Tab-separated table of C-alpha atoms and ligand atoms in Angstrom:
chain	number	residue	atom	x	y	z
I	242	MET	CA	9.392	-23.836	34.356
I	243	ALA	CA	13.202	-23.770	34.106
I	244	MET	CA	12.914	-26.024	31.054
I	245	LEU	CA	10.397	-23.705	29.403
I	246	SER	CA	12.479	-20.609	29.867
I	247	LEU	CA	15.508	-22.404	28.452
I	248	GLN	CA	13.450	-23.229	25.355
I	249	ALA	CA	12.356	-19.635	25.167
I	250	VAL	CA	15.963	-18.453	25.352
I	251	VAL	CA	17.046	-20.856	22.594
I	252	LEU	CA	14.089	-19.868	20.414
I	253	SER	CA	14.733	-16.197	20.864
I	254	ALA	CA	18.443	-16.691	20.070
I	255	LEU	CA	17.488	-18.568	16.900
I	256	LEU	CA	15.032	-15.881	15.908
I	257	GLN	CA	17.533	-13.125	16.553
I	258	ASN	CA	20.044	-14.973	14.460
I	259	ALA	CA	17.589	-15.416	11.613
I	260	TRP	CA	16.666	-11.775	11.999
I	261	SER	CA	20.206	-10.490	11.779
I	262	ILE	CA	20.779	-12.481	8.575
I	263	ASN	CA	17.852	-10.785	6.885
I	264	SER	CA	17.858	-7.414	8.517
I	265	ARG	CA	18.876	-5.542	5.381
I	266	PHE	CA	16.200	-4.281	3.043
I	267	PRO	CA	16.396	-5.883	-0.405
I	268	PRO	CA	18.272	-3.958	-3.113
I	269	ASN	CA	15.101	-3.129	-5.057
I	270	PHE	CA	13.494	-1.543	-1.969
I	271	LYS	CA	13.509	2.263	-2.110
I	272	PHE	CA	13.205	4.768	0.707
I	273	GLY	CA	11.380	8.042	0.219
I	274	ALA	CA	9.143	10.646	1.799
I	275	GLY	CA	6.055	12.483	0.645
I	276	SER	CA	4.089	15.724	0.557
I	277	SER	CA	1.147	17.212	-1.288
I	278	ALA	CA	0.735	20.505	-3.107
I	279	TYR	CA	-1.987	22.216	-1.088
I	280	GLN	CA	-0.442	21.085	2.176
I	281	ILE	CA	2.970	22.667	1.607
I	282	GLU	CA	3.108	25.061	-1.340
I	283	GLY	CA	1.276	28.206	-0.285
I	284	GLY	CA	1.418	30.710	-3.153
I	285	TRP	CA	-2.323	30.195	-3.405
I	286	ASN	CA	-2.793	33.012	-5.912
I	287	ALA	CA	0.790	33.454	-7.102
I	288	ASP	CA	1.811	33.886	-10.730
I	289	GLY	CA	-1.503	33.045	-12.345
I	290	LYS	CA	-2.583	30.041	-10.276
I	291	GLY	CA	-6.358	29.401	-10.369
I	292	LEU	CA	-8.610	28.685	-7.385
I	293	ASN	CA	-9.089	25.220	-6.012
I	294	ILE	CA	-11.654	23.966	-3.499
I	295	TRP	CA	-9.288	24.245	-0.532
I	296	ASP	CA	-8.379	27.841	-1.383
I	297	ARG	CA	-12.087	28.556	-1.103
I	298	PHE	CA	-12.976	26.212	1.789
I	299	VAL	CA	-10.453	27.804	4.164
I	300	GLN	CA	-12.072	31.204	3.587
I	301	GLU	CA	-15.508	30.076	4.753
I	302	ILE	CA	-16.938	31.810	7.800
I	303	PRO	CA	-16.979	30.290	10.338
I	304	SER	CA	-13.816	28.520	9.301
I	305	PRO	CA	-14.027	24.732	9.022
I	306	ILE	CA	-10.304	24.616	9.925
I	307	MET	CA	-8.827	24.531	13.400
I	308	ASN	CA	-7.584	27.964	14.554
I	309	ASN	CA	-8.888	29.444	11.277
I	310	ASP	CA	-5.655	28.210	9.665
I	311	THR	CA	-5.292	28.292	5.883
I	312	GLY	CA	-2.880	26.856	3.325
I	313	ASN	CA	-2.362	30.313	1.807
I	314	VAL	CA	1.315	30.257	2.778
I	315	ALA	CA	1.728	26.831	4.404
I	316	ALA	CA	5.397	25.751	4.292
I	317	ASP	CA	5.850	28.235	1.442
I	318	SER	CA	7.298	25.528	-0.783
I	319	TYR	CA	6.241	27.513	-3.832
I	320	ARG	CA	9.113	29.832	-2.882
I	321	LEU	CA	11.245	27.543	-0.735
I	322	TRP	CA	11.170	24.310	-2.748
I	323	ARG	CA	14.970	24.246	-2.904
I	324	GLU	CA	14.937	23.790	0.883
I	325	ASP	CA	12.693	20.740	0.432
I	326	VAL	CA	15.119	19.256	-2.070
I	327	LYS	CA	17.938	19.986	0.358
I	328	ALA	CA	16.083	18.184	3.168
I	329	ALA	CA	15.407	15.190	0.936
I	330	ALA	CA	19.050	15.125	-0.153
I	331	GLN	CA	20.313	15.400	3.444
I	332	MET	CA	18.466	12.193	4.288
I	333	LYS	CA	19.639	10.639	1.008
I	334	LEU	CA	16.083	9.806	0.008
I	335	GLN	CA	15.852	7.645	-3.066
I	336	PHE	CA	12.531	9.141	-4.081
I	337	TYR	CA	10.353	12.098	-3.204
I	338	ARG	CA	6.607	11.877	-3.666
I	339	PHE	CA	4.926	15.225	-4.263
I	340	SER	CA	1.723	16.282	-5.985
I	341	LEU	CA	0.906	18.729	-8.741
I	342	SER	CA	-1.584	21.480	-8.144
I	343	TRP	CA	-4.124	21.167	-10.959
I	344	THR	CA	-4.932	24.901	-10.976
I	345	ARG	CA	-1.281	25.940	-10.852
I	346	ILE	CA	-0.883	24.250	-14.233
I	347	LEU	CA	-4.406	24.754	-15.620
I	348	PRO	CA	-5.852	27.797	-13.813
I	349	SER	CA	-9.454	27.109	-14.809
I	350	GLY	CA	-9.106	23.347	-14.512
I	351	PHE	CA	-9.530	23.003	-18.280
I	352	THR	CA	-6.982	23.072	-21.061
I	353	ASN	CA	-7.946	26.522	-22.393
I	354	GLU	CA	-5.038	28.089	-20.543
I	355	ILE	CA	-1.704	26.670	-19.432
I	356	ASN	CA	0.103	28.642	-16.738
I	357	LYS	CA	3.767	28.892	-17.703
I	358	ALA	CA	4.919	29.811	-14.193
I	359	GLY	CA	3.221	26.734	-12.743
I	360	VAL	CA	4.690	24.505	-15.429
I	361	LYS	CA	8.162	25.844	-14.716
I	362	TYR	CA	7.757	25.415	-10.960
I	363	TYR	CA	7.334	21.641	-11.202
I	364	SER	CA	9.844	21.335	-14.000
I	365	ASP	CA	12.529	23.007	-11.875
I	366	LEU	CA	11.627	20.840	-8.893
I	367	ILE	CA	11.904	17.660	-10.946
I	368	ASP	CA	15.259	18.727	-12.392
I	369	ALA	CA	16.643	19.620	-8.977
I	370	LEU	CA	15.579	16.261	-7.527
I	371	LEU	CA	17.116	14.361	-10.408
I	372	ALA	CA	20.320	16.342	-10.025
I	373	GLU	CA	20.487	15.007	-6.435
I	374	GLY	CA	19.805	11.452	-7.579
I	375	ILE	CA	16.286	11.516	-6.084
I	376	GLU	CA	13.524	10.009	-8.179
I	377	PRO	CA	10.403	12.191	-8.484
I	378	VAL	CA	7.233	10.193	-7.766
I	379	VAL	CA	4.356	12.356	-8.891
I	380	THR	CA	0.789	12.360	-7.624
I	381	ILE	CA	-1.278	13.997	-10.336
I	382	TYR	CA	-4.111	14.917	-7.997
I	383	HIS	CA	-4.125	15.161	-4.191
I	384	TRP	CA	-7.559	16.621	-3.324
I	385	ASP	CA	-7.167	20.209	-4.604
I	386	LEU	CA	-9.910	20.166	-7.225
I	387	PRO	CA	-10.403	23.265	-9.425
I	388	VAL	CA	-13.434	25.191	-8.135
I	389	LYS	CA	-14.996	25.364	-11.589
I	390	ILE	CA	-14.996	21.604	-11.883
I	391	SER	CA	-16.232	21.188	-8.321
I	392	ASP	CA	-19.103	23.587	-8.938
I	393	LEU	CA	-20.152	21.397	-11.861
I	394	GLY	CA	-20.445	18.403	-9.561
I	395	GLY	CA	-16.771	17.505	-9.286
I	396	TRP	CA	-16.172	13.796	-8.878
I	397	THR	CA	-19.895	13.038	-9.096
I	398	ASN	CA	-20.142	14.374	-12.667
I	399	PRO	CA	-19.297	11.803	-15.387
I	400	LEU	CA	-17.633	14.568	-17.427
I	401	ILE	CA	-14.776	14.652	-14.932
I	402	VAL	CA	-13.470	11.505	-16.571
I	403	ASN	CA	-12.517	13.494	-19.672
I	404	TRP	CA	-11.502	16.613	-17.763
I	405	PHE	CA	-9.118	14.624	-15.601
I	406	GLY	CA	-7.851	12.826	-18.701
I	407	ASP	CA	-7.167	16.177	-20.396
I	408	TYR	CA	-5.258	17.407	-17.355
I	409	ALA	CA	-3.241	14.182	-17.188
I	410	ARG	CA	-2.353	14.477	-20.890
I	411	VAL	CA	-0.974	17.990	-20.328
I	412	VAL	CA	1.026	16.739	-17.355
I	413	TYR	CA	2.547	13.827	-19.313
I	414	SER	CA	3.464	16.081	-22.196
I	415	LEU	CA	5.355	18.297	-19.734
I	416	TYR	CA	7.025	15.819	-17.399
I	417	ALA	CA	6.873	12.238	-18.692
I	418	ASP	CA	10.356	12.636	-20.126
I	419	ARG	CA	11.644	12.760	-16.521
I	420	VAL	CA	8.957	11.183	-14.297
I	421	LYS	CA	8.683	7.389	-14.348
I	422	THR	CA	6.381	6.679	-11.395
I	423	TRP	CA	2.897	8.182	-11.273
I	424	LEU	CA	0.065	8.113	-8.772
I	425	THR	CA	-3.036	9.363	-10.508
I	426	ILE	CA	-5.266	10.097	-7.502
I	427	ASN	CA	-4.585	10.226	-3.780
I	428	GLU	CA	-6.843	8.154	-1.541
I	429	PRO	CA	-9.941	8.001	-3.736
I	430	ASN	CA	-11.721	6.115	-0.945
I	431	VAL	CA	-11.140	8.825	1.645
I	432	MET	CA	-11.830	11.561	-0.869
I	433	CYS	CA	-15.239	10.263	-1.972
I	434	ASP	CA	-16.235	9.881	1.624
I	435	LEU	CA	-14.930	13.121	3.119
I	436	PHE	CA	-15.874	15.275	0.120
I	437	TYR	CA	-19.373	13.978	-0.528
I	438	ASN	CA	-20.539	11.786	2.344
I	439	THR	CA	-19.421	13.245	5.669
I	440	GLY	CA	-18.677	16.594	4.013
I	441	ALA	CA	-15.833	17.143	6.454
I	442	TYR	CA	-13.448	18.176	3.671
I	443	ALA	CA	-13.824	20.636	0.812
I	444	PRO	CA	-16.198	21.015	-0.955
I	445	GLY	CA	-18.152	20.028	2.172
I	446	ILE	CA	-21.054	18.168	0.566
I	447	LYS	CA	-23.102	15.924	2.844
I	448	GLU	CA	-24.999	13.639	0.503
I	449	GLN	CA	-24.856	10.158	1.892
I	450	VAL	CA	-27.223	8.448	-0.517
I	451	TYR	CA	-25.532	8.862	-3.878
I	452	GLY	CA	-22.574	11.229	-3.367
I	453	PRO	CA	-19.861	8.782	-2.313
I	454	PHE	CA	-21.006	6.093	-4.766
I	455	LEU	CA	-21.140	8.304	-7.859
I	456	CYS	CA	-17.711	9.606	-6.911
I	457	ASN	CA	-16.522	6.002	-6.528
I	458	LYS	CA	-17.507	5.157	-10.096
I	459	TYR	CA	-16.170	8.288	-11.779
I	460	VAL	CA	-12.914	8.343	-9.876
I	461	LEU	CA	-12.222	4.830	-11.176
I	462	LEU	CA	-13.098	5.797	-14.734
I	463	ALA	CA	-11.011	8.983	-14.477
I	464	HIS	CA	-8.012	7.026	-13.229
I	465	ALA	CA	-8.451	4.487	-16.027
I	466	LYS	CA	-8.738	7.281	-18.572
I	467	ALA	CA	-5.448	8.806	-17.376
I	468	TYR	CA	-3.782	5.391	-17.488
I	469	ARG	CA	-5.012	4.645	-20.996
I	470	ILE	CA	-4.042	8.057	-22.352
I	471	PHE	CA	-0.499	7.368	-21.199
I	472	ALA	CA	-0.549	3.845	-22.624
I	473	GLU	CA	-1.811	4.960	-26.012
I	474	GLU	CA	-0.159	8.324	-26.531
I	475	PHE	CA	3.013	8.292	-24.445
I	476	ARG	CA	4.059	4.685	-23.791
I	477	PRO	CA	5.838	4.269	-27.107
I	478	LYS	CA	8.204	7.060	-26.100
I	479	TYR	CA	8.341	6.977	-22.313
I	480	ILE	CA	8.441	4.462	-19.501
I	481	GLY	CA	5.813	5.042	-16.800
I	482	ARG	CA	4.506	2.931	-13.905
I	483	PHE	CA	1.085	3.784	-12.523
I	484	SER	CA	-1.134	3.292	-9.534
I	485	LEU	CA	-3.369	5.232	-7.203
I	486	ALA	CA	-2.447	5.875	-3.569
I	487	TYR	CA	-5.108	4.013	-1.587
I	488	HIS	CA	-5.922	4.701	2.034
I	489	ALA	CA	-5.542	1.126	3.208
I	490	LEU	CA	-7.098	0.970	6.644
I	491	TRP	CA	-6.704	-2.513	8.105
I	492	ILE	CA	-9.962	-3.819	9.601
I	493	GLU	CA	-9.980	-6.703	12.087
I	494	PRO	CA	-12.962	-8.533	13.546
I	495	ALA	CA	-13.753	-7.504	17.128
I	496	THR	CA	-14.663	-11.110	17.935
I	497	ARG	CA	-14.399	-14.351	15.985
I	498	ARG	CA	-18.053	-14.043	15.046
I	499	ASP	CA	-17.241	-10.825	13.161
I	500	ALA	CA	-14.820	-12.341	10.643
I	501	ALA	CA	-17.267	-12.177	7.722
I	502	LEU	CA	-18.243	-8.626	8.655
I	503	ALA	CA	-14.572	-7.603	8.747
I	504	GLU	CA	-14.075	-8.919	5.230
I	505	LEU	CA	-17.185	-7.088	4.051
I	506	GLY	CA	-15.831	-3.972	5.742
I	507	ARG	CA	-12.518	-4.240	3.849
I	508	GLN	CA	-14.362	-4.688	0.574
I	509	HIS	CA	-16.600	-1.740	1.312
I	510	GLN	CA	-13.750	0.573	2.359
I	511	LEU	CA	-11.041	-0.469	-0.052
I	512	GLY	CA	-12.250	-3.248	-2.358
I	513	ARG	CA	-14.779	-0.901	-3.981
I	514	TYR	CA	-11.809	1.122	-5.232
I	515	SER	CA	-9.228	-1.550	-5.955
I	516	TYR	CA	-11.138	-4.686	-6.999
I	517	PRO	CA	-12.329	-3.070	-10.282
I	518	ILE	CA	-8.687	-2.387	-11.208
I	519	PHE	CA	-6.708	-5.269	-9.706
I	520	SER	CA	-9.024	-8.301	-9.766
I	521	LYS	CA	-9.140	-10.666	-12.733
I	522	ARG	CA	-12.908	-10.375	-12.955
I	523	GLY	CA	-13.222	-6.572	-12.777
I	524	GLY	CA	-16.330	-4.610	-11.762
I	525	TRP	CA	-17.486	-4.135	-8.193
I	526	PRO	CA	-16.558	-6.672	-5.520
I	527	PRO	CA	-19.419	-9.218	-5.754
I	528	SER	CA	-20.187	-9.112	-2.016
I	529	ILE	CA	-20.607	-5.324	-2.112
I	530	GLU	CA	-22.613	-5.307	-5.305
I	531	LYS	CA	-25.034	-7.752	-3.689
I	532	LEU	CA	-25.195	-5.876	-0.404
I	533	MET	CA	-25.748	-2.475	-2.005
I	534	LEU	CA	-28.590	-3.802	-4.176
I	535	LYS	CA	-30.275	-5.408	-1.198
I	536	VAL	CA	-29.924	-2.320	0.994
I	537	SER	CA	-31.045	0.078	-1.753
I	538	LEU	CA	-34.186	-1.930	-2.611
I	539	ALA	CA	-35.051	-2.252	1.070
I	540	GLU	CA	-34.707	1.539	1.381
I	541	GLY	CA	-37.243	1.933	-1.443
I	542	TYR	CA	-34.889	2.898	-4.291
I	543	SER	CA	-35.601	1.282	-7.653
I	544	GLU	CA	-32.007	0.164	-8.187
I	545	SER	CA	-28.697	-0.052	-6.399
I	546	ARG	CA	-27.288	3.225	-5.101
I	547	LEU	CA	-23.939	1.871	-6.234
I	548	PRO	CA	-24.077	2.786	-9.938
I	549	SER	CA	-23.604	-0.127	-12.293
I	550	PHE	CA	-20.821	-0.491	-14.849
I	551	THR	CA	-21.341	-1.411	-18.482
I	552	GLU	CA	-19.259	-4.320	-19.799
I	553	ASP	CA	-17.127	-1.783	-21.666
I	554	GLU	CA	-16.514	0.210	-18.510
I	555	ILE	CA	-15.476	-2.921	-16.629
I	556	GLU	CA	-12.904	-3.707	-19.327
I	557	PHE	CA	-11.806	-0.080	-19.501
I	558	ILE	CA	-10.954	0.002	-15.782
I	559	LYS	CA	-9.565	-3.509	-15.353
I	560	GLY	CA	-5.782	-3.846	-15.305
I	561	THR	CA	-5.037	-0.120	-15.261
I	562	ALA	CA	-2.256	-0.238	-12.652
I	563	ASP	CA	1.297	-1.524	-12.574
I	564	PHE	CA	1.714	-1.688	-8.797
I	565	TYR	CA	-0.369	-1.114	-5.668
I	566	GLY	CA	0.170	2.303	-4.030
I	567	MET	CA	-0.674	2.012	-0.342
I	568	ASN	CA	-1.053	4.741	2.259
I	569	HIS	CA	-1.230	2.955	5.559
I	570	TYR	CA	-1.483	4.526	8.995
I	571	THR	CA	-3.700	2.477	11.205
I	572	SER	CA	-6.083	-0.384	11.987
I	573	TYR	CA	-9.574	-0.617	13.426
I	574	LEU	CA	-11.805	-3.304	14.859
I	575	ILE	CA	-15.285	-3.876	13.490
I	576	ARG	CA	-18.486	-5.157	15.069
I	577	PRO	CA	-22.192	-4.988	14.201
I	578	SER	CA	-23.775	-1.658	15.172
I	579	THR	CA	-26.160	-1.567	18.103
I	580	PRO	CA	-29.119	0.817	18.458
I	581	GLU	CA	-27.098	2.920	20.918
I	582	ASP	CA	-24.354	3.592	18.368
I	583	GLU	CA	-24.176	6.933	16.636
I	584	PRO	CA	-25.500	6.363	13.130
I	585	GLY	CA	-22.318	5.333	11.321
I	586	ILE	CA	-21.213	7.222	8.298
I	587	TRP	CA	-18.305	5.540	6.752
I	588	PHE	CA	-14.743	6.731	7.135
I	589	LEU	CA	-13.307	5.598	10.475
I	590	THR	CA	-16.698	5.379	12.116
I	591	GLY	CA	-18.774	2.698	10.464
I	592	SER	CA	-21.256	2.193	7.699
I	593	PRO	CA	-25.024	2.434	7.466
I	594	GLU	CA	-24.975	-0.053	4.580
I	595	LEU	CA	-23.102	-2.632	6.623
I	596	ARG	CA	-24.733	-1.672	9.925
I	597	ALA	CA	-21.230	-1.845	11.308
I	598	THR	CA	-19.208	0.226	13.719
I	599	LEU	CA	-15.464	0.687	13.776
I	600	PHE	CA	-13.523	1.326	16.946
I	601	TYR	CA	-9.950	1.590	18.175
I	602	PRO	CA	-8.070	-1.597	19.049
I	603	PRO	CA	-8.038	-1.645	22.879
I	604	GLY	CA	-4.707	-0.693	24.402
I	605	SER	CA	-3.471	1.137	21.312
I	606	SER	CA	-1.275	4.168	21.645
I	607	TYR	CA	-1.777	7.282	19.551
I	608	GLY	CA	0.002	10.137	17.948
I	609	ALA	CA	-1.504	13.616	18.072
I	610	ALA	CA	-4.074	12.761	15.384
I	611	SER	CA	-6.079	10.613	17.758
I	612	ILE	CA	-7.982	8.901	14.968
I	613	PHE	CA	-4.845	6.919	14.143
I	614	PRO	CA	-4.155	4.133	16.650
I	615	VAL	CA	-0.598	2.794	16.429
I	616	TYR	CA	-0.890	-0.873	15.468
I	617	PRO	CA	2.244	-1.913	13.550
I	618	VAL	CA	1.208	-5.483	12.730
I	619	GLY	CA	-1.706	-4.014	10.771
I	620	ILE	CA	0.548	-2.993	7.890
I	621	ARG	CA	1.775	-6.562	7.476
I	622	ARG	CA	-1.747	-7.970	7.596
I	623	MET	CA	-2.933	-5.322	5.155
I	624	MET	CA	-0.250	-6.210	2.626
I	625	ALA	CA	-0.887	-9.939	3.023
I	626	TRP	CA	-4.570	-9.243	2.281
I	627	VAL	CA	-3.706	-7.311	-0.874
I	628	LYS	CA	-1.565	-10.237	-2.028
I	629	ARG	CA	-4.327	-12.751	-1.286
I	630	GLN	CA	-6.872	-10.614	-3.112
I	631	TYR	CA	-4.962	-9.502	-6.170
I	632	GLY	CA	-1.979	-11.815	-6.480
I	633	ASP	CA	1.712	-11.163	-6.346
I	634	ILE	CA	1.710	-7.508	-7.260
I	635	ASP	CA	4.393	-4.967	-6.300
I	636	ILE	CA	3.332	-2.797	-3.379
I	637	LEU	CA	4.745	0.681	-2.895
I	638	ILE	CA	3.989	2.149	0.530
I	639	THR	CA	3.161	5.693	-0.524
I	640	GLU	CA	2.439	7.074	2.983
I	641	ASN	CA	3.059	5.992	6.561
I	642	GLY	CA	3.621	8.333	9.443
I	643	PHE	CA	3.052	9.492	12.980
I	644	SER	CA	1.621	12.761	14.220
I	645	THR	CA	2.902	15.002	16.965
I	646	SER	CA	1.689	18.369	18.186
I	647	GLY	CA	3.583	21.445	19.225
I	648	TYR	CA	7.209	22.156	18.516
I	649	GLN	CA	9.253	19.096	19.295
I	650	LEU	CA	12.547	18.103	17.693
I	651	ALA	CA	13.137	15.032	19.868
I	652	ASP	CA	10.246	13.068	18.393
I	653	PHE	CA	10.877	9.645	19.891
I	654	GLY	CA	7.269	8.644	19.209
I	655	ARG	CA	7.815	9.069	15.485
I	656	VAL	CA	11.139	7.193	15.595
I	657	ASN	CA	9.430	4.275	17.351
I	658	TYR	CA	6.579	4.334	14.889
I	659	ILE	CA	8.838	4.244	11.842
I	660	ARG	CA	10.976	1.466	13.336
I	661	GLU	CA	8.012	-0.655	14.388
I	662	TYR	CA	6.197	-0.295	11.076
I	663	LEU	CA	9.355	-0.970	9.066
I	664	GLU	CA	9.983	-4.110	11.143
I	665	GLN	CA	6.604	-5.351	9.988
I	666	VAL	CA	7.449	-4.415	6.403
I	667	GLN	CA	10.570	-6.567	6.667
I	668	LEU	CA	8.468	-9.470	7.909
I	669	SER	CA	6.111	-9.002	4.956
I	670	ILE	CA	9.011	-9.208	2.575
I	671	GLU	CA	10.926	-12.027	4.219
I	672	VAL	CA	8.271	-14.215	5.771
I	673	ASP	CA	5.152	-13.512	3.693
I	674	ASN	CA	7.035	-13.045	0.407
I	675	VAL	CA	5.152	-9.884	-0.378
I	676	SER	CA	6.847	-7.805	-3.024
I	677	VAL	CA	7.174	-4.478	-1.221
I	678	ILE	CA	9.226	-2.180	-3.417
I	679	GLY	CA	9.472	0.905	-1.259
I	680	TYR	CA	8.369	3.048	1.618
I	681	ALA	CA	7.557	6.744	1.756
I	682	ALA	CA	7.491	8.340	5.177
I	683	TRP	CA	4.709	10.876	5.541
I	684	SER	CA	5.728	13.612	5.518
I	685	LEU	CA	8.968	15.265	4.464
I	686	ILE	CA	8.119	18.516	6.264
I	687	ASP	CA	5.337	19.744	8.545
I	688	SER	CA	2.278	20.631	6.496
I	689	PHE	CA	-1.206	22.060	6.525
I	690	GLU	CA	-3.030	19.043	7.968
I	691	TRP	CA	-6.405	19.679	6.302
I	692	THR	CA	-9.070	20.469	8.930
I	693	ASP	CA	-6.473	20.154	11.714
I	694	GLY	CA	-4.613	23.133	10.239
I	695	TYR	CA	-1.119	23.338	11.731
I	696	THR	CA	-1.982	21.714	15.055
I	697	THR	CA	-1.023	18.247	13.843
I	698	LYS	CA	2.465	17.631	12.526
I	699	PHE	CA	3.735	14.684	10.541
I	700	GLY	CA	7.061	16.138	9.345
I	701	LEU	CA	10.481	14.550	9.559
I	702	TYR	CA	11.506	18.202	9.329
I	703	GLU	CA	9.945	20.728	11.643
I	704	ILE	CA	8.710	24.049	10.355
I	705	ASP	CA	8.146	27.109	12.471
I	706	PHE	CA	4.944	28.463	10.970
I	707	ASN	CA	5.420	31.777	12.767
I	708	ASP	CA	8.749	32.337	11.075
I	709	PRO	CA	8.408	34.095	7.701
I	710	ASN	CA	11.411	32.083	6.494
I	711	ARG	CA	9.677	28.820	7.377
I	712	THR	CA	13.060	27.345	8.335
I	713	ARG	CA	13.199	23.553	7.985
I	714	THR	CA	14.877	21.827	10.963
I	715	PRO	CA	15.518	18.077	11.001
I	716	ARG	CA	13.838	16.257	13.838
I	717	LEU	CA	15.381	13.231	15.522
I	718	SER	CA	13.230	11.112	13.191
I	719	ALA	CA	14.886	12.688	10.135
I	720	ASN	CA	18.262	11.668	11.479
I	721	TYR	CA	17.040	8.220	12.408
I	722	TYR	CA	15.501	7.732	8.968
I	723	ALA	CA	18.707	8.927	7.298
I	724	CYS	CA	20.636	6.299	9.268
I	725	VAL	CA	18.184	3.565	8.285
I	726	ILE	CA	18.550	4.605	4.661
I	727	ALA	CA	22.355	4.671	4.871
I	728	ALA	CA	22.477	1.253	6.569
I	729	ARG	CA	19.522	-0.139	4.559
I	730	SER	CA	18.693	-1.801	7.840
I	731	LEU	CA	16.892	-1.183	11.131
I	732	ASP	CA	20.022	-2.173	12.939
I	733	VAL	CA	20.780	1.430	13.909
I	734	LYS	CA	20.428	3.380	17.134
I	735	ASP	CA	17.145	5.235	17.743
I	736	SER	CA	19.073	8.338	18.671
I	737	CYS	CA	21.387	7.983	15.721
I	738	TRP	CA	22.629	11.148	14.069
I	739	CYS	CA	23.766	10.926	10.483
I	740	GLU	CA	27.401	11.475	11.419
I	741	ASP	CA	27.369	8.465	13.833
H	202	BGC	C1	-3.464	12.042	3.312
H	202	BGC	C2	-2.487	13.154	3.658
H	202	BGC	C3	-2.580	13.511	5.132
H	202	BGC	C4	-2.313	12.278	5.950
H	202	BGC	C5	-2.268	12.500	7.445
H	202	BGC	C6	-3.518	10.945	4.366
H	202	BGC	O1	-4.786	10.396	4.424
H	202	BGC	O2	-3.170	11.520	2.058
H	202	BGC	O3	-2.754	14.241	2.837
H	202	BGC	O4	-1.715	14.539	5.468
H	202	BGC	O5	-3.300	11.330	5.674
H	202	BGC	O6	-3.494	12.913	7.942
C-alpha cells in the first residue's frame, strides 16, 4: 500500500512536471469569443432591415419563447456595438466571431435591394475590431433566414443554393477586403433538425420524413456554392479561409456492446454534414447511406429518404473547407431504444432511423441549460474522432460555453467549465497532436437564447435586460478568460482579475 502511494506520488510529480513544461498554448492558437446577429442585435426593423423567420416566430401567439421574450431589442448591439468591441478589447481577444443578418443586408433575401445602413453597420464593426487588433471571424448565416425564402421552402428548396450563393457574393464584395476567416453556416445539423424535424425553432416545421434530409442536402450544396464563388471570383484578390460551424456532440456507447451504434450515431448526427466535405471519397457516409435506404424501403418508400447526390454534386461539395469549425458543448451516451422509450426524434433525444436513444452521462453536472451535461473529456475525444475521420486538418473551436440563469457576476461554474474544457484542448494539442488553432468562448455577452429567451445566459459579460442602456458588466469568467489570454496558459488563479 505504502509502495503504491509512493509510486502514485512520483507519477503525479512527473505528470505535473510534464504539464508545466507544456502549459502554454502554442503561438498559432488564438483566443476569441462569439455571438450571433439575431441573438444580440435587436433593431429588428431598424433602418430598412427586412423580416427574418425569428422576427416572425417570436410574434406567434401563443409565443413559442419562454416568458414571451423576443429578440426585438436583445442586447441592442445594433446601437451599442461599440460596447461589444470594448468588451472584446478589454479581454484582449484575438478574434471575435459574429454573424451577419441576411435581411439587414438584403431586406428581401434577394439581391434586388441592398440596404446601405445594414452594409455600413457591419463595415463599421469590422473596422473597429481591426483597429483594436481583433480579427473579425464572420458567420455568413446563423439561423435568421429571410421570411420570403423560408416561405418558399427555405433550406428544403433546391433554389436556396443559388440564393445563398448570391447573398454570399454580396457579402464578399463588401467585406472580403478585411475579413479572412469565414463560417458559411452555423450548425447545419442542428438547424435542419430543429427547423424541419422537431420544429422547435423557427420556422417551426415538423416534417420528420423528408424535411431534415432535404435540408441536409441543400445546406451542403449551398455551402459549397458559397465556397466556390469565393474561390472563383474573389480568391485571386483576397485571402479567405472557410468552414462551417458544426454542432459536434460527442456520442459514447452506453455499454461496450453499443460501440457500433455509437459510431453510427456520430455519422448520423455529424458525419452526414461533414463527410461529404471532408472525406476523400465524398458523398454521404456509406454506413448512413445504407441504413437510410434500408429503413426507407422497409417503411414502404420507393427510394431512400436521404436524397441522392449526382457524381457532379459529390465533386462540387468535396473539399470545400479549409479547416473544421467546431461548436462543442456536451456529450451523450447512446443505447438501442426500447419500446418504453419516447419515440426518438433526433437532436439530443435519439433517432427513429437508428432506433437509438441518447441520454445524459450519469453523474454529469449541468449549467442552466439542462440539456448540456458538463463532460470535459468529450471535447478531446470529439477532436480525436475528427482527426481519425478526416485526417490532420486544422480545427477551430467556434463555440464552447456554460449557461447560468439569473443575474450572477461571480460565475464560478463558467470559470470551471472554461478551465476544464481548455485543459482537454491542451491535451488534444500536446498528446493527441491535433491541430487546434483556436477557441471561441460562447458567448461574448448575454444573448437571446432562442426558445429559452433571456432565462439562459452564456455571456462572459452580463447584460441587464431591464436596463434600457443594456450595460455590459464583466463577469468573473471574463476576468479569468482575460488572464488566460494574457498568460496564454491555464496557470492562472480562478479568481484572477486582469490587474493581478
Ligand atoms: C448555437 C448558439 C446558441 C448556443 C447555446 C449553439 O448551438 O449556435 O446560437 O446560443 O448553442 O445554446
